[in-house]
Every structure is written in structure tokens, then in C-alpha cells.
C-alpha positions as YAML, in Angstrom:
chain: A
units: angstrom
residues:
- id: 1
  name: MET
  ca: [0.00, 0.00, 0.00]
- id: 2
  name: GLU
  ca: [1.34, 3.42, -1.01]
- id: 3
  name: VAL
  ca: [1.48, 6.02, 1.73]
- id: 4
  name: GLY
  ca: [1.00, 9.70, 0.78]
- id: 5
  name: TRP
  ca: [0.69, 12.90, 2.72]
- id: 6
  name: GLU
  ca: [-2.66, 13.86, 4.16]
- id: 7
  name: ASP
  ca: [-4.38, 16.66, 2.32]
- id: 8
  name: ALA
  ca: [-4.71, 20.09, 3.94]
- id: 9
  name: ALA
  ca: [-8.13, 19.23, 5.39]
- id: 10
  name: GLY
  ca: [-6.86, 15.90, 6.76]
- id: 11
  name: LYS
  ca: [-9.58, 13.99, 4.95]
- id: 12
  name: GLY
  ca: [-7.47, 11.47, 3.15]
- id: 13
  name: LYS
  ca: [-4.26, 10.58, 1.43]
- id: 14
  name: ILE
  ca: [-2.75, 12.35, -1.55]
- id: 15
  name: ARG
  ca: [-1.08, 10.11, -4.09]
- id: 16
  name: GLY
  ca: [0.98, 10.51, -7.24]
- id: 17
  name: ARG
  ca: [2.62, 13.81, -8.15]
- id: 18
  name: ALA
  ca: [1.05, 15.61, -5.21]
- id: 19
  name: ARG
  ca: [3.24, 13.62, -2.79]
- id: 20
  name: ARG
  ca: [5.95, 16.17, -3.52]
- id: 21
  name: MET
  ca: [4.06, 18.72, -1.43]
- id: 22
  name: LYS
  ca: [5.93, 20.43, 1.36]
- id: 23
  name: PRO
  ca: [4.49, 22.05, 4.49]
- id: 24
  name: VAL
  ca: [5.13, 25.80, 4.71]
- id: 25
  name: GLU
  ca: [4.47, 28.06, 7.69]
- id: 26
  name: THR
  ca: [2.46, 31.19, 6.84]
- id: 27
  name: GLY
  ca: [2.53, 33.17, 10.08]
- id: 28
  name: ASP
  ca: [-0.62, 32.87, 12.17]
- id: 29
  name: GLN
  ca: [-2.21, 30.59, 9.58]
- id: 30
  name: PRO
  ca: [-2.13, 26.81, 9.98]
- id: 31
  name: VAL
  ca: [0.43, 24.93, 7.92]
- id: 32
  name: GLU
  ca: [-0.21, 25.37, 4.21]
- id: 33
  name: TYR
  ca: [0.97, 22.96, 1.54]
- id: 34
  name: ILE
  ca: [2.82, 24.13, -1.53]
- id: 35
  name: PHE
  ca: [3.95, 22.03, -4.46]
- id: 36
  name: ALA
  ca: [7.69, 21.61, -4.78]
- id: 37
  name: GLY
  ca: [7.32, 22.07, -8.57]
- id: 38
  name: GLY
  ca: [6.22, 25.08, -10.65]
- id: 39
  name: MET
  ca: [3.11, 25.82, -8.59]
- id: 40
  name: SER
  ca: [5.13, 27.08, -5.63]
- id: 41
  name: PHE
  ca: [6.28, 30.29, -7.34]
- id: 42
  name: ARG
  ca: [2.76, 31.29, -8.34]
- id: 43
  name: TYR
  ca: [1.40, 30.46, -4.89]
- id: 44
  name: LEU
  ca: [4.15, 32.36, -3.08]
- id: 45
  name: ASN
  ca: [3.63, 35.32, -5.39]
- id: 46
  name: MET
  ca: [-0.11, 35.21, -4.69]
- id: 47
  name: LEU
  ca: [0.50, 35.21, -0.94]
- id: 48
  name: LEU
  ca: [3.00, 38.03, -1.25]
- id: 49
  name: ASN
  ca: [0.74, 40.17, -3.43]
- id: 50
  name: GLU
  ca: [-2.29, 39.70, -1.19]
- id: 51
  name: GLU
  ca: [-0.17, 40.97, 1.67]
- id: 52
  name: LEU
  ca: [1.07, 43.90, -0.39]
- id: 53
  name: THR
  ca: [-2.45, 44.83, -1.50]
- id: 54
  name: ILE
  ca: [-3.54, 45.01, 2.13]
- id: 55
  name: MET
  ca: [-0.50, 47.10, 3.08]
- id: 56
  name: ARG
  ca: [-1.04, 49.49, 0.14]
- id: 57
  name: ARG
  ca: [-4.35, 50.67, 1.58]
- id: 58
  name: LYS
  ca: [-2.62, 51.97, 4.72]
- id: 59
  name: ASP
  ca: [-1.21, 55.44, 4.03]
- id: 60
  name: THR
  ca: [1.24, 56.56, 6.67]
- id: 61
  name: GLY
  ca: [1.09, 60.24, 5.70]
- id: 62
  name: SER
  ca: [4.73, 60.63, 6.77]
- id: 63
  name: GLY
  ca: [6.03, 61.22, 3.24]
- id: 64
  name: GLU
  ca: [7.91, 57.91, 3.19]
- id: 65
  name: ILE
  ca: [7.22, 55.28, 0.61]
- id: 66
  name: PRO
  ca: [4.65, 53.14, 2.49]
- id: 67
  name: ASP
  ca: [5.59, 49.99, 0.65]
- id: 68
  name: ALA
  ca: [9.32, 50.74, 0.83]
- id: 69
  name: GLY
  ca: [9.77, 47.88, 3.27]
- id: 70
  name: LYS
  ca: [7.63, 45.60, 1.11]
- id: 71
  name: ARG
  ca: [9.20, 43.28, -1.33]
- id: 72
  name: ILE
  ca: [8.34, 41.66, -4.61]
- id: 73
  name: LEU
  ca: [9.34, 38.17, -5.68]
- id: 74
  name: VAL
  ca: [11.15, 37.99, -9.04]
- id: 75
  name: ARG
  ca: [12.86, 35.31, -11.03]
- id: 76
  name: LYS
  ca: [16.29, 35.34, -12.64]
- id: 77
  name: GLY
  ca: [17.04, 32.08, -14.40]
- id: 78
  name: ARG
  ca: [16.41, 29.31, -11.87]
- id: 79
  name: GLU
  ca: [16.76, 31.60, -8.86]
- id: 80
  name: PHE
  ca: [14.08, 33.54, -7.03]
- id: 81
  name: MET
  ca: [15.04, 36.92, -5.64]
- id: 82
  name: VAL
  ca: [13.31, 39.37, -3.33]
- id: 83
  name: ILE
  ca: [13.52, 43.04, -4.33]
- id: 84
  name: ARG
  ca: [12.24, 46.03, -2.39]
- id: 85
  name: TYR
  ca: [9.80, 48.32, -4.22]
- id: 86
  name: GLU
  ca: [12.05, 51.32, -3.58]
- id: 87
  name: ASP
  ca: [14.78, 49.57, -5.62]
- id: 88
  name: VAL
  ca: [12.54, 49.15, -8.68]
- id: 89
  name: ALA
  ca: [13.20, 51.60, -11.54]
- id: 90
  name: TYR
  ca: [10.33, 50.40, -13.73]
- id: 91
  name: PHE
  ca: [8.33, 47.42, -14.92]
- id: 92
  name: PHE
  ca: [7.79, 46.70, -18.61]
- id: 93
  name: ILE
  ca: [6.42, 44.08, -20.99]
- id: 94
  name: GLU
  ca: [8.42, 42.48, -23.78]
- id: 95
  name: ASN
  ca: [7.08, 39.65, -25.95]
- id: 96
  name: GLY
  ca: [4.19, 39.11, -23.52]
- id: 97
  name: VAL
  ca: [6.46, 38.67, -20.48]
- id: 98
  name: SER
  ca: [6.60, 41.20, -17.63]
- id: 99
  name: TYR
  ca: [10.02, 42.33, -16.44]
- id: 100
  name: LEU
  ca: [11.38, 44.45, -13.60]
- id: 101
  name: ILE
  ca: [14.45, 46.68, -13.92]
- id: 102
  name: ASP
  ca: [16.44, 47.18, -10.72]
- id: 103
  name: ALA
  ca: [17.45, 50.83, -10.24]
- id: 104
  name: LYS
  ca: [20.73, 50.03, -8.48]
- id: 105
  name: SER
  ca: [22.14, 47.07, -10.40]
- id: 106
  name: HIS
  ca: [20.27, 47.74, -13.69]
- id: 107
  name: CYS
  ca: [19.44, 44.02, -13.81]
- id: 108
  name: LYS
  ca: [16.39, 42.71, -15.62]
- id: 109
  name: TYR
  ca: [14.19, 40.21, -13.74]
- id: 110
  name: ILE
  ca: [11.23, 38.13, -14.92]
- id: 111
  name: MET
  ca: [7.87, 38.73, -13.24]
- id: 112
  name: ALA
  ca: [5.28, 35.99, -12.85]
- id: 113
  name: GLN
  ca: [2.27, 38.27, -13.26]
- id: 114
  name: PRO
  ca: [0.99, 40.69, -15.89]
- id: 115
  name: LEU
  ca: [1.64, 44.41, -15.62]
- id: 116
  name: ARG
  ca: [-2.00, 45.18, -14.80]
- id: 117
  name: ASN
  ca: [-1.78, 43.04, -11.63]
- id: 118
  name: ILE
  ca: [1.52, 44.64, -10.66]
- id: 119
  name: GLU
  ca: [-0.06, 48.05, -11.14]
- id: 120
  name: LEU
  ca: [-2.74, 47.17, -8.58]
- id: 121
  name: THR
  ca: [-0.18, 46.17, -5.93]
- id: 122
  name: VAL
  ca: [2.17, 49.16, -6.15]
- id: 123
  name: ASN
  ca: [1.58, 52.57, -4.59]
- id: 124
  name: SER
  ca: [0.17, 54.94, -7.24]
- id: 125
  name: LYS
  ca: [1.93, 57.83, -5.52]
- id: 126
  name: TYR
  ca: [5.30, 56.41, -6.58]
- id: 127
  name: PHE
  ca: [4.45, 54.39, -9.72]
- id: 128
  name: PHE
  ca: [2.71, 55.60, -12.88]
- id: 129
  name: ARG
  ca: [1.55, 53.63, -15.92]
- id: 130
  name: VAL
  ca: [3.03, 55.80, -18.69]
- id: 131
  name: THR
  ca: [2.13, 53.43, -21.55]
- id: 132
  name: LYS
  ca: [0.64, 50.00, -22.02]
- id: 133
  name: LYS
  ca: [4.18, 48.72, -21.86]
- id: 134
  name: TYR
  ca: [5.76, 50.68, -18.95]
- id: 135
  name: LEU
  ca: [4.97, 51.16, -15.26]
- id: 136
  name: VAL
  ca: [7.51, 53.72, -13.97]
- id: 137
  name: ASN
  ca: [8.83, 54.63, -10.53]
- id: 138
  name: ILE
  ca: [8.91, 58.39, -9.94]
- id: 139
  name: ASN
  ca: [12.62, 58.19, -9.05]
- id: 140
  name: ALA
  ca: [13.43, 56.66, -12.46]
- id: 141
  name: VAL
  ca: [12.17, 59.70, -14.40]
- id: 142
  name: VAL
  ca: [15.17, 61.79, -15.42]
- id: 143
  name: LYS
  ca: [13.48, 64.26, -17.79]
- id: 144
  name: PHE
  ca: [10.81, 64.56, -20.42]
- id: 145
  name: ARG
  ca: [10.34, 66.67, -23.52]
- id: 146
  name: PRO
  ca: [7.29, 67.67, -25.56]
- id: 147
  name: MET
  ca: [6.66, 66.08, -28.93]
- id: 148
  name: LYS
  ca: [4.14, 66.68, -31.69]
- id: 149
  name: LYS
  ca: [0.43, 66.72, -30.86]
- id: 150
  name: GLY
  ca: [0.91, 67.08, -27.09]
- id: 151
  name: LYS
  ca: [2.80, 63.83, -26.55]
- id: 152
  name: LEU
  ca: [5.76, 63.56, -24.18]
- id: 153
  name: GLU
  ca: [8.97, 61.59, -24.55]
- id: 154
  name: VAL
  ca: [10.28, 60.43, -21.17]
- id: 155
  name: GLN
  ca: [13.91, 59.61, -20.40]
- id: 156
  name: LEU
  ca: [14.30, 56.95, -17.70]
- id: 157
  name: SER
  ca: [17.23, 55.75, -15.65]
- id: 158
  name: PRO
  ca: [18.39, 53.09, -16.44]
- id: 159
  name: ASP
  ca: [17.74, 53.91, -20.07]
- id: 160
  name: PRO
  ca: [15.40, 51.47, -21.87]
- id: 161
  name: LYS
  ca: [16.34, 50.35, -25.37]
- id: 162
  name: GLU
  ca: [13.39, 52.22, -26.90]
- id: 163
  name: ALA
  ca: [11.78, 55.63, -26.62]
- id: 164
  name: VAL
  ca: [9.03, 55.87, -23.99]
- id: 165
  name: VAL
  ca: [6.31, 58.14, -25.40]
- id: 166
  name: ILE
  ca: [3.33, 59.22, -23.30]
- id: 167
  name: SER
  ca: [0.10, 59.84, -25.17]
- id: 168
  name: GLN
  ca: [-1.61, 63.23, -25.29]
- id: 169
  name: LEU
  ca: [-4.36, 61.89, -23.01]
- id: 170
  name: LYS
  ca: [-1.95, 60.85, -20.25]
- id: 171
  name: ALA
  ca: [0.52, 63.76, -20.61]
- id: 172
  name: GLY
  ca: [-1.36, 66.14, -18.30]
- id: 173
  name: THR
  ca: [-1.92, 63.46, -15.66]
- id: 174
  name: PHE
  ca: [1.76, 62.51, -15.82]
- id: 175
  name: LYS
  ca: [2.90, 66.12, -15.29]
- id: 176
  name: ARG
  ca: [0.54, 66.52, -12.31]
- id: 177
  name: TRP
  ca: [1.75, 63.21, -10.85]
- id: 178
  name: LEU
  ca: [5.37, 64.39, -11.09]
- id: 179
  name: MET
  ca: [4.68, 67.77, -9.49]
- id: 180
  name: GLU
  ca: [2.45, 66.46, -6.67]
- id: 181
  name: ASN
  ca: [4.72, 63.64, -5.53]
...
């Protein structure tokens, strides 16, 4: 008879691939089970982002970045790294994959979630969605210049490989965001 781990509810045995499950402590919660395979990254990211979403709603009013102590889980090759939001220059999409650019090391990291989900977890006081492709930290904006028809071209640090152009519709909101924060 094959012996497997009990499922999270303790109602029976789990067999087959699910036997590779590992118990993981989640604070005050009872022991949760996470797959040792590819599911673990998504599950950890989900736990992390739920925590960040809750923390985002609390505004300290002290002028500090409220989620400065919060971290985001990223992937570089086979490694998983934890990066603080204050160290993020910008997020962008390339070939359908979301990436993060580290402001200090200028490294590019793979994100496990789409940019629209990332946008919901970050503090809108410090991050702005300049285009469909870029979500920018206020500290990464070096300068901008006007273009034809009310558009703006933004220079970021570290410099992306392409021009970042803000549409006429978002240009006014972007300028206000820069001046107010």
C-alpha cells in the first residue's frame, strides 16, 4: 500500500505527483501545503501580493514610501530573488512577459504576473503607468520633452532600449503626478 501525505483538510491521502508537497508556515495561519514544482512560485507570489495589497491601503502620511519595506518576488534564471519596491526603476512588458528593472544594479528580472496586476499592488503615488508597456517609478524619471500633438517623450534611468512616449491623453496626468509627488 502506497502512503501519501494527508491533504490540507486531513480527509485522506494524496497520491501521485502531489506527494511532492511540502508544508510551509504562513505566520498565524495553519500549515499550508505548496507544491515543490512550478506551482510554488505562483502560490508564493499570490501570498506576497495579497499581503502587499492590504499594506497598500494603509497610508502613513509621513512622506515615506509606504511599501518601501515591502518586497516583490522575481525570477532570474532558476533563482528567485526578493527586491524592495524602492529599488525598482520600472516594470515593462516584452514579448508578452513582464520584467522588472532594478534601479541600483540595472538588472532585468522576470515577473510571474501581468503588468495590470503589478499596477494594482504598487503605490500609485510612486508608480505611474506611462504606456501600455511601462509602469515607472517616480525616481526613475530623469526628464521629459514635448513632442508633436501634445505627446511627451520620457527619459528613464536606467535607459530602456526604446523611446518611452506618453500619449496626449496621459501627458497632463503625468505632469501633475510628477509635481504632486
